[in-house]
Coordinates of C-alpha atoms in Angstrom, one line a residue:
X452 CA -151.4 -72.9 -91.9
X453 CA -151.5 -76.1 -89.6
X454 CA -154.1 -73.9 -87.3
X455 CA -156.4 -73.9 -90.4
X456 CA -156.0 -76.9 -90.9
X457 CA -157.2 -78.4 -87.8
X458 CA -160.0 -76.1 -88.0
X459 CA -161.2 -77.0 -91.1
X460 CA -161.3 -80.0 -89.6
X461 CA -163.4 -79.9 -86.8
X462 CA -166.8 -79.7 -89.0
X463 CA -165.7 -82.8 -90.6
X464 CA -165.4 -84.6 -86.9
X465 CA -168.4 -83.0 -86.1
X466 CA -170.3 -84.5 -89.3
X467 CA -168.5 -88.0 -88.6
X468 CA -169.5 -88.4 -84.7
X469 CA -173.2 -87.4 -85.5
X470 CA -173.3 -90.2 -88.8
X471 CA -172.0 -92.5 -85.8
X472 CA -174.5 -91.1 -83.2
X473 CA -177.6 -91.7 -86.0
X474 CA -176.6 -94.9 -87.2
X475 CA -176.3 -96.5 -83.8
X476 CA -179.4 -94.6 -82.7
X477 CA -181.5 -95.9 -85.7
X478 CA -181.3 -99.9 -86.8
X479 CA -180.0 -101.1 -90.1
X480 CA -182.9 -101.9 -92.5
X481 CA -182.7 -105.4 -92.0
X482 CA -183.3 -105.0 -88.4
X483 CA -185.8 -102.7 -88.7
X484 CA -188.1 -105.3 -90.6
X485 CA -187.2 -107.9 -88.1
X486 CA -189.1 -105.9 -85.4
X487 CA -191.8 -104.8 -87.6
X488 CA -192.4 -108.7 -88.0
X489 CA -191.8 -109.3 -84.4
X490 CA -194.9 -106.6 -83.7
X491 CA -196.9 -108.0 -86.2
X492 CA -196.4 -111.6 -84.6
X493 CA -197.1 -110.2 -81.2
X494 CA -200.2 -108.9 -82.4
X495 CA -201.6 -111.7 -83.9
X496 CA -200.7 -113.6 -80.9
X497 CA -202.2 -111.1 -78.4
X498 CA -205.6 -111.9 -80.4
X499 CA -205.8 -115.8 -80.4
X500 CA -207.5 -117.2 -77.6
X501 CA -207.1 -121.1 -77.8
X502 CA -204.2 -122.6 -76.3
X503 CA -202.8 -125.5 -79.1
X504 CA -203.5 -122.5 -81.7
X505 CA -201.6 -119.9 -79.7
X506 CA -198.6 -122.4 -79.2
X507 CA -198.4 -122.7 -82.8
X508 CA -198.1 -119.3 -84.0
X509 CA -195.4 -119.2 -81.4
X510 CA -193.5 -121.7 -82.8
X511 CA -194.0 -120.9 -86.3
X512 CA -193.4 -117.2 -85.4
X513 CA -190.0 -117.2 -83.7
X514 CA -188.6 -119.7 -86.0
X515 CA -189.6 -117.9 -89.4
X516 CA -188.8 -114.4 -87.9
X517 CA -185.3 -115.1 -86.4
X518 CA -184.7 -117.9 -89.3
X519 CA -184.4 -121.1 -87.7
X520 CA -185.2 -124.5 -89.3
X521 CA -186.6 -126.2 -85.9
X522 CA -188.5 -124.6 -83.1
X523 CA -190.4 -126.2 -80.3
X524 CA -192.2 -124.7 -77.9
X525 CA -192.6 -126.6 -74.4
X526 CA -195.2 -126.5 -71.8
X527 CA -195.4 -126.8 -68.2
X528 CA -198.3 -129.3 -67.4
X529 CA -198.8 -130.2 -63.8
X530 CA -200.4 -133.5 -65.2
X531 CA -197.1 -135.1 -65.9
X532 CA -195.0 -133.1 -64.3
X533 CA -193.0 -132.3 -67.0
X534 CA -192.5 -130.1 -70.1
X535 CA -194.4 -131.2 -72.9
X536 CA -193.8 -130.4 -76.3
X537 CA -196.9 -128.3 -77.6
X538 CA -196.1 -127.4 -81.2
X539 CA -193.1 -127.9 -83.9
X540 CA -192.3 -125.6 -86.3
X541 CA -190.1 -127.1 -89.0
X542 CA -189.6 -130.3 -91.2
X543 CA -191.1 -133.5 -88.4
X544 CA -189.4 -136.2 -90.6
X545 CA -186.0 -134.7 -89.8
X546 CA -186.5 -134.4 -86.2
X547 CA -187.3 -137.5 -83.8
X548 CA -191.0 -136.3 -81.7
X549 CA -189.6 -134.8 -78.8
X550 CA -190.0 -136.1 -75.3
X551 CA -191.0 -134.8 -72.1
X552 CA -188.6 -133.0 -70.3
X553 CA -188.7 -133.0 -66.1
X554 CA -188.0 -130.3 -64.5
X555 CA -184.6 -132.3 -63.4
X556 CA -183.9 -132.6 -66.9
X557 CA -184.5 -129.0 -67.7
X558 CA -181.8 -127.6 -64.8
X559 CA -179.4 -130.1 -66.1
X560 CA -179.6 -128.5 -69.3
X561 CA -179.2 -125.4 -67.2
X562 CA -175.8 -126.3 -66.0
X563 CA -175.0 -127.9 -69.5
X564 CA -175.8 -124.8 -71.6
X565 CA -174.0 -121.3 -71.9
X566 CA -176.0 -118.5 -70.3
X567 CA -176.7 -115.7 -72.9
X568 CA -179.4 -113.3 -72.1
X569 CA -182.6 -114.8 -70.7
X570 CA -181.7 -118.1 -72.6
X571 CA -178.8 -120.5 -73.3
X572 CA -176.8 -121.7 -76.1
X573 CA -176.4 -125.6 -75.8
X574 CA -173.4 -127.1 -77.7
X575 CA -174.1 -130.0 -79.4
X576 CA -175.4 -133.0 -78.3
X577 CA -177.3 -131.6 -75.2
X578 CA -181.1 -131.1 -76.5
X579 CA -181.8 -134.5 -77.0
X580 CA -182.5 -136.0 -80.3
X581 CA -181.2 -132.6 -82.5
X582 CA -178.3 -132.6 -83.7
X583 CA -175.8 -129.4 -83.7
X584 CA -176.1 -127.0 -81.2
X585 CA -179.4 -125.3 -80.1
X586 CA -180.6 -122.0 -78.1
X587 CA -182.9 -122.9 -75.7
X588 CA -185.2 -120.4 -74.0
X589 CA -187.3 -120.3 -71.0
X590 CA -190.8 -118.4 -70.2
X591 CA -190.4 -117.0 -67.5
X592 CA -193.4 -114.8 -66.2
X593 CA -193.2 -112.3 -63.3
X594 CA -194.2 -115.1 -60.7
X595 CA -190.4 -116.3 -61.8
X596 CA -191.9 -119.9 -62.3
X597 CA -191.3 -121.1 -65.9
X598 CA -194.0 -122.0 -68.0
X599 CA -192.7 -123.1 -71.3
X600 CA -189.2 -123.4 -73.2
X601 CA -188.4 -122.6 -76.8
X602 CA -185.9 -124.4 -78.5
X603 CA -184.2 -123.6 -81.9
X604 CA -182.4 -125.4 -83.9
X605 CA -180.5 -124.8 -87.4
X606 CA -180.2 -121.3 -87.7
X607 CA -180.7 -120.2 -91.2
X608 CA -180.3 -117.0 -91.5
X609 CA -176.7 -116.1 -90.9
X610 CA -176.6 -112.2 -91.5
X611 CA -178.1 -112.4 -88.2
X612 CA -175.7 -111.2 -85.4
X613 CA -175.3 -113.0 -81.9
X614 CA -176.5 -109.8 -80.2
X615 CA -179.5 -109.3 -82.2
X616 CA -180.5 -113.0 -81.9
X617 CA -180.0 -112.7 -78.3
X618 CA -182.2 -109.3 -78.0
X619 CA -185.0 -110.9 -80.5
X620 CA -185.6 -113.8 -78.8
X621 CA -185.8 -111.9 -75.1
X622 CA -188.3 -109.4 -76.5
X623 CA -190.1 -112.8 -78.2
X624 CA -189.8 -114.8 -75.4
X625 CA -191.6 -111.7 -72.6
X626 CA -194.5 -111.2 -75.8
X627 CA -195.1 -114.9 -75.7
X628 CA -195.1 -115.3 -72.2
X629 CA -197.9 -112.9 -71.6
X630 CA -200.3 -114.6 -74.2
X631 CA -200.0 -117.8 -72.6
X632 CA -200.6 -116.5 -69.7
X633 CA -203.5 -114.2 -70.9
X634 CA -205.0 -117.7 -72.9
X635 CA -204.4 -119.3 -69.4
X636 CA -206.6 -117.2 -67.8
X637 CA -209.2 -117.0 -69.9
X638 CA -209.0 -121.0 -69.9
X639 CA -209.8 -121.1 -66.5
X640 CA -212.2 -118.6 -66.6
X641 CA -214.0 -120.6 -68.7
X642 CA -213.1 -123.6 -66.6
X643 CA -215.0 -121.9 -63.9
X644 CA -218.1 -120.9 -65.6
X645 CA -218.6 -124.8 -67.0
X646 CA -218.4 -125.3 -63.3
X647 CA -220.6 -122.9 -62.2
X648 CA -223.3 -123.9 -65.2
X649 CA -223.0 -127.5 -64.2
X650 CA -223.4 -126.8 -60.3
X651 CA -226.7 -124.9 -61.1
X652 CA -227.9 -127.5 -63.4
X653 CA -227.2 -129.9 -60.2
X654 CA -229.0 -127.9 -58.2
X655 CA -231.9 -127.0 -60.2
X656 CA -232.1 -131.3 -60.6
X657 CA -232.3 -131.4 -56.9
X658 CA -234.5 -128.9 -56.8
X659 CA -236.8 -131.1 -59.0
X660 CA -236.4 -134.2 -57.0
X661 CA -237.3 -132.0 -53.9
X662 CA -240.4 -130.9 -55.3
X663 CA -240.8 -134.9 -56.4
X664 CA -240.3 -136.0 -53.3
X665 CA -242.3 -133.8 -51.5
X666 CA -245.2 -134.3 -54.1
X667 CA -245.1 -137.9 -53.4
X668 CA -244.4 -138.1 -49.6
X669 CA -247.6 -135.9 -49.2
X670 CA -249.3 -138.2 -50.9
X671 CA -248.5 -141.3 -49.5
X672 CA -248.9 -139.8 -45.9
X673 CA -252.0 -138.5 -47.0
X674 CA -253.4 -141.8 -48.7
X675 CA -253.5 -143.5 -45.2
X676 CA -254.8 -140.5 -43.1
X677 CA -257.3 -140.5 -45.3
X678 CA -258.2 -144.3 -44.9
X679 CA -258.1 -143.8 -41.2
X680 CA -259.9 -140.1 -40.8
X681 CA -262.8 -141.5 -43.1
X682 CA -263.2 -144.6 -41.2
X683 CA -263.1 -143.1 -37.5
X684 CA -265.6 -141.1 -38.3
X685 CA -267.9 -143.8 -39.8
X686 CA -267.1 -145.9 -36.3
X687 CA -268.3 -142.5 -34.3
X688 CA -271.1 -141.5 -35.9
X689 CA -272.3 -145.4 -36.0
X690 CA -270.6 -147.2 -33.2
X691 CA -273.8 -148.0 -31.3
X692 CA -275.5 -149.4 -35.0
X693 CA -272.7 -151.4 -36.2
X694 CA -272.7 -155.3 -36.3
X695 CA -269.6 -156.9 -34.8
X696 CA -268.6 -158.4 -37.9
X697 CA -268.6 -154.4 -39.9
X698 CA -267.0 -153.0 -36.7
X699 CA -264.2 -155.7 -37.3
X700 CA -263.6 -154.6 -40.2
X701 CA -263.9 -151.0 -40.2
X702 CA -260.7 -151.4 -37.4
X703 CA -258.8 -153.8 -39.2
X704 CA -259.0 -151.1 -42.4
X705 CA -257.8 -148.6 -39.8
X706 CA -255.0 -150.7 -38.1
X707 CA -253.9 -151.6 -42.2
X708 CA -253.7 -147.8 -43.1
X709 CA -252.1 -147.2 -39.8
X710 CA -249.2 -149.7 -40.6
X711 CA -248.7 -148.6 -43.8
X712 CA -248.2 -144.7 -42.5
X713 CA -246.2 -146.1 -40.4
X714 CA -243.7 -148.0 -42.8
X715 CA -243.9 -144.4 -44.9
X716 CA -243.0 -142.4 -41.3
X717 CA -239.7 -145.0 -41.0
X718 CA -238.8 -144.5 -44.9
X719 CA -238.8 -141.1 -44.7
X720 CA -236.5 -141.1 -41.2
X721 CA -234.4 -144.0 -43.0
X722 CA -233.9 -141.4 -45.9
X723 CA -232.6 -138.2 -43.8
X724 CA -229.7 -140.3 -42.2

């Protein structure tokens, strides 16, 4: 009798451990939506290409999904050296505008902070000018140099687990890094081709003022050459007929001209130094 028991039983274990096996392989419903949300965000994010829009749909992203009441997202700007804040999702009026932080100021909170995950949980008082306690979460991209923070503040949403806060904001935090760094690049790209548009308009200008200068050195060479060719010839063909006083003047018209190619000859030596 206790033989059949225990088998009768083992269909029942058997139904239990694969209820376990399915619920821990498939999310609750809750979580499920969390990630569809988190793919949608993504998405849109994957598809902005400005910088100050991007950092806002970050910011307003993260915090709505996971349920915070503040997020700020930092950047790295090699300007000042610090991390500026870029965008604020949340009530401003409850929150002082937030400061640059150095990247001395960002390992302190390092040490200062509990390490969970990719990120840190700060207890209260550390993230300067929030009150309560705060996650705070690098980007970090595959070069290993960071290149924003996100910080959160007043979680809302309290059927939220530790865990799954912890796994959200990782996967958040990889998806966001790679648009920033995909708007980055197509920043500079763009960088690059104002440059390369505004070094052929340069050189197009100074292919102008070649062409200028050319047109008008040939001329004023030519002006005096002229002078001095037209009047040689007149002292050649008529040296033995000219009065003193005409061949006096046809050379001081020839010594003139010859100055003044001259001062054009030293100008144009004076300008290739």
């Amino acid at each position: 009798m206790e033989i059949l028991t225990a088998a009768a039983l083992i269909p029942v274990a058997a139904a239990a451990a694969v209820l376990a096996w399915r619920r821990r392989a498939k999310p609750p419903r809750a979580d499920t939506a969390i990630l569809e949300e988190i793919l949608a965000a993504t998405h849109r994010w994957n598809g902005i290409r400005d910088l100050p829009e991007l950092a806002r749909a970050i910011a307003a992203s993260v915090g709505d999904i996971l349920g915070f009441g503040h997020t700020i997202l930092y950047l790295w700007s090699d300007d000042s050296k610090s991390f500026e804040a870029r965008a604020l999702n949340g009530d401003p009026r409850t929150v002082p505008e937030p400061a640059p932080l150095g990247w001395d100021g960002f390992q302190a909170l390092e040490r200062s902070c509990e390490r969970i995950g990719a990120g840190y949980r700060c207890p209260e008082g550390v993230l300067a000018g929030v009150g309560g306690p705060g996650w705070l979460w690098p980007l970090r991209p595959v070069s290993g140099d960071v290149v924003g923070l996100l910080a959160l503040h007043r979680p809302r949403n309290r059927s939220l687990t530790r865990s799954t806060v912890i796994r959200h904001l990782d996967f958040l935090a990889r998806q966001a890094t790679s648009a920033l760094e995909s708007v980055g690049v197509l920043e500079a790209l763009a960088r690059r081709n104002e440059e390369v548009t505004e070094a052929t308009r340069q050189l197009r200008g100074l292919a102008d003022l070649k062409k200028n200068l050319v047109a008008n050195v040939g001329h004023e060479l030519r002006t005096p050459l002229t002078s001095i060719s037209a009047y040689t010839e007149m002292l050649q063909r008529n040296l033995t007929s000219l009065d003193p006083g005409s061949l006096e003047d046809f050379l001081q018209v020839i010594a003139a001209e010859s100055d003044k190619l001259s001062r054009v000859i030293d100008d144009i030596l004076d300008l290739g130094r």
